[in-house]
PDB file of C-alpha atoms in Angstrom:
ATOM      1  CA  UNK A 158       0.000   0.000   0.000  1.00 59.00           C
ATOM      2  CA  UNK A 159       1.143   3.465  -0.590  1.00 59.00           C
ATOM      3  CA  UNK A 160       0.167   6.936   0.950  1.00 65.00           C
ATOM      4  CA  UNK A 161      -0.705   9.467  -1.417  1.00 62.00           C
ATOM      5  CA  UNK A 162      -0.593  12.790   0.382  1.00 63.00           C
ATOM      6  CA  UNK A 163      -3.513  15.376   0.450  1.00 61.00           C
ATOM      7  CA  UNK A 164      -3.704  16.881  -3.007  1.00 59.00           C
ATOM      8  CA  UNK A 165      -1.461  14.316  -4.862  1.00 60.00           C
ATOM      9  CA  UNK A 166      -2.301  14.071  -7.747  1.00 69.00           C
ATOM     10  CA  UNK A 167      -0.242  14.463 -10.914  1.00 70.00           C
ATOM     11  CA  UNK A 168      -1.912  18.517 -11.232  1.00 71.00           C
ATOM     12  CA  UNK A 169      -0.353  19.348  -8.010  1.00 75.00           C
ATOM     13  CA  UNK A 170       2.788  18.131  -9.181  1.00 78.00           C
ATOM     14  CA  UNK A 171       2.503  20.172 -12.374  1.00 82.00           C
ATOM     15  CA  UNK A 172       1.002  22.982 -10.005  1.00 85.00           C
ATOM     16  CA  UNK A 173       4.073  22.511  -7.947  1.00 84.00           C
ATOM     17  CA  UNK A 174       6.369  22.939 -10.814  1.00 88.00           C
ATOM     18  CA  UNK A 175       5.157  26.264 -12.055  1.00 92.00           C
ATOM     19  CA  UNK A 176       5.370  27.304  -8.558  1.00 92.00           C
ATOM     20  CA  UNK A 177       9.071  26.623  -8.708  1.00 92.00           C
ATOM     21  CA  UNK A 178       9.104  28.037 -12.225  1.00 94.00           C
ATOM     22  CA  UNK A 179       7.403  31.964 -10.446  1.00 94.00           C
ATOM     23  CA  UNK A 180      10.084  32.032  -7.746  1.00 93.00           C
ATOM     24  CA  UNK A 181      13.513  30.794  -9.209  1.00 91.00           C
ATOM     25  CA  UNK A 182      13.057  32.541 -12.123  1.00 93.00           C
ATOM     26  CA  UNK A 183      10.232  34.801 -12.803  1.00 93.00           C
ATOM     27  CA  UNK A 184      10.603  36.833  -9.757  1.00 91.00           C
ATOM     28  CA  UNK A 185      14.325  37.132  -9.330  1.00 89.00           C
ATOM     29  CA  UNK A 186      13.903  38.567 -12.787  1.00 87.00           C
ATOM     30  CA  UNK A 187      13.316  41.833 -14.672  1.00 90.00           C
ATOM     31  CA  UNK A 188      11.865  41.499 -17.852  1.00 92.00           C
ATOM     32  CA  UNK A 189      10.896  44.395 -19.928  1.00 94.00           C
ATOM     33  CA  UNK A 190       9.086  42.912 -22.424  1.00 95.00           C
ATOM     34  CA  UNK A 191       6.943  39.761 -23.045  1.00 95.00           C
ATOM     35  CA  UNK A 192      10.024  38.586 -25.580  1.00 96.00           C
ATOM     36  CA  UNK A 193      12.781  38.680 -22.295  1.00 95.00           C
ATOM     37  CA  UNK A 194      10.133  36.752 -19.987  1.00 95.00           C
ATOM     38  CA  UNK A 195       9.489  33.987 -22.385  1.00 96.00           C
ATOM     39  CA  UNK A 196      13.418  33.689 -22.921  1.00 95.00           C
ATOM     40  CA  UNK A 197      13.647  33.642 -18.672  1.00 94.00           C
ATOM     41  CA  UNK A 198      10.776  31.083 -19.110  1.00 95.00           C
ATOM     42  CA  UNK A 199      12.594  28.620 -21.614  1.00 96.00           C
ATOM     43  CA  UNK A 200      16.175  29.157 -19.860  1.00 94.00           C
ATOM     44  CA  UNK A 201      14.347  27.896 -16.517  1.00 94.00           C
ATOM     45  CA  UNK A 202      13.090  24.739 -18.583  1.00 95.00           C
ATOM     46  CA  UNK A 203      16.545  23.802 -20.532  1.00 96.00           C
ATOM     47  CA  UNK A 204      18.215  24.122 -16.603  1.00 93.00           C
ATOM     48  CA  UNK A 205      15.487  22.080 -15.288  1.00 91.00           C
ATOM     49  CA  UNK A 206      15.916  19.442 -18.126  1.00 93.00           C
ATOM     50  CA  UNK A 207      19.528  19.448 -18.142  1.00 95.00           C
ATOM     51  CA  UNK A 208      19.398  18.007 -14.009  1.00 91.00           C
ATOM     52  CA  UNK A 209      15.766  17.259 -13.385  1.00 88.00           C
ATOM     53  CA  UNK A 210      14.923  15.984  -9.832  1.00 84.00           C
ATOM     54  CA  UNK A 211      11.785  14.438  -8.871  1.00 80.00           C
ATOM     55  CA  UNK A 212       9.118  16.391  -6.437  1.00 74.00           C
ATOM     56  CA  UNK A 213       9.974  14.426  -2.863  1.00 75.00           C
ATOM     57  CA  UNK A 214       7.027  14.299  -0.620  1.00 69.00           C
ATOM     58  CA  UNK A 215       8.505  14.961   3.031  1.00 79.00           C
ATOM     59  CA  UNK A 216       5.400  14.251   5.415  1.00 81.00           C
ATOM     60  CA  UNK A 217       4.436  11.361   6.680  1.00 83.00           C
ATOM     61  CA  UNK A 218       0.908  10.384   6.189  1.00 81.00           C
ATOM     62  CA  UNK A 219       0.790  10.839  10.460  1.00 88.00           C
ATOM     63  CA  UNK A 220       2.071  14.836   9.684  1.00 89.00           C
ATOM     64  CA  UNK A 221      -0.063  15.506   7.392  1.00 86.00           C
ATOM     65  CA  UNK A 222      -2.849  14.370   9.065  1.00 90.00           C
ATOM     66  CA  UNK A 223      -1.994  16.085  11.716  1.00 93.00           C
ATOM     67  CA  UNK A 224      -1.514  19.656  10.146  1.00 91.00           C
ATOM     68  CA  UNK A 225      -4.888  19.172   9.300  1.00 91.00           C
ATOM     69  CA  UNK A 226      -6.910  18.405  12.210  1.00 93.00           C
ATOM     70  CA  UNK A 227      -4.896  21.218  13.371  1.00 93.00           C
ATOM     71  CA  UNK A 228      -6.403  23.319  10.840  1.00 91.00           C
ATOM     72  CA  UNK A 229      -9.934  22.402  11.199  1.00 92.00           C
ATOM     73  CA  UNK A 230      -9.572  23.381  15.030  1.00 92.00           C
ATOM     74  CA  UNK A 231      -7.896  26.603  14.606  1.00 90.00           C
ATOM     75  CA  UNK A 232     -11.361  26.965  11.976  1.00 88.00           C
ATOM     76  CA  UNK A 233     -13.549  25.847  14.548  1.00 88.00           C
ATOM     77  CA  UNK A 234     -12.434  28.063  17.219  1.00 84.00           C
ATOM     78  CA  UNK A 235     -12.154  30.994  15.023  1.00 83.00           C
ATOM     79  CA  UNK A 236     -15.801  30.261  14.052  1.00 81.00           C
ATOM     80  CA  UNK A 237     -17.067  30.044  17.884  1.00 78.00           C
ATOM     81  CA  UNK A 238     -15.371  32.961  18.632  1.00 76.00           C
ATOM     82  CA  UNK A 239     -17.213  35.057  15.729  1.00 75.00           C
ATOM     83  CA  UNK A 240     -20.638  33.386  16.808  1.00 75.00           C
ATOM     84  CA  UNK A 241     -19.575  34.866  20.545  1.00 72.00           C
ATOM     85  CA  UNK A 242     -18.620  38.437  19.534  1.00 69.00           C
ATOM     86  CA  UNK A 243     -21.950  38.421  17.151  1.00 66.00           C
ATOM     87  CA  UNK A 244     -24.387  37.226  20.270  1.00 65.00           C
ATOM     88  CA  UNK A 245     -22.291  39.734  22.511  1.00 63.00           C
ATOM     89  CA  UNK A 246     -22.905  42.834  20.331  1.00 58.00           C
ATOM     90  CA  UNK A 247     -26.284  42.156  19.106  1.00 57.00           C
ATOM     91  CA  UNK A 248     -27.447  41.048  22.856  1.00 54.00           C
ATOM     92  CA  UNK A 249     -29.297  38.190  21.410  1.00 54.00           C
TER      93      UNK A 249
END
């Protein structure tokens, strides 16, 4: 059996990617015309080709789980807490 972390899938992977694409090379950049950003673009992808390196996941399934129950409390209590404060002001 094998774990496939939240949001696996092969789009996060390519959504992952372009992520890496915006901040090693679009936004260290300064391109002054949509000519110069395309060349940054296809410079990024010959480098990337020339020593690729696969995505490593580096959660466990047991961390990842756990991030998110933390994040549906922190929801949850940020929730009661708005239902307070609205009950409080209105005096209902």
């Amino acid at each position: 059996m094998h774990y496939t972390p939240t949001y696996g899938s092969w789009l996060s992977l390519v959504e992952r990617w372009f992520a890496e694409l915006t901040m090693k090379q679009i936004r260290r950049g300064a391109y002054r015309s949509v000519a110069q950003l395309k060349a940054g673009i296809q410079e990024f992808i010959e480098a990337h080709q020339a020593d690729p390196k696969p995505f490593v996941w580096t959660k466990s399934a047991d961390e990842i789980l756990a991030s998110i129950a933390r994040f549906a409390q922190r929801t949850a209590d940020a929730r009661a807490v708005q239902t307070i404060s609205r009950t409080t002001v209105t005096g209902h």
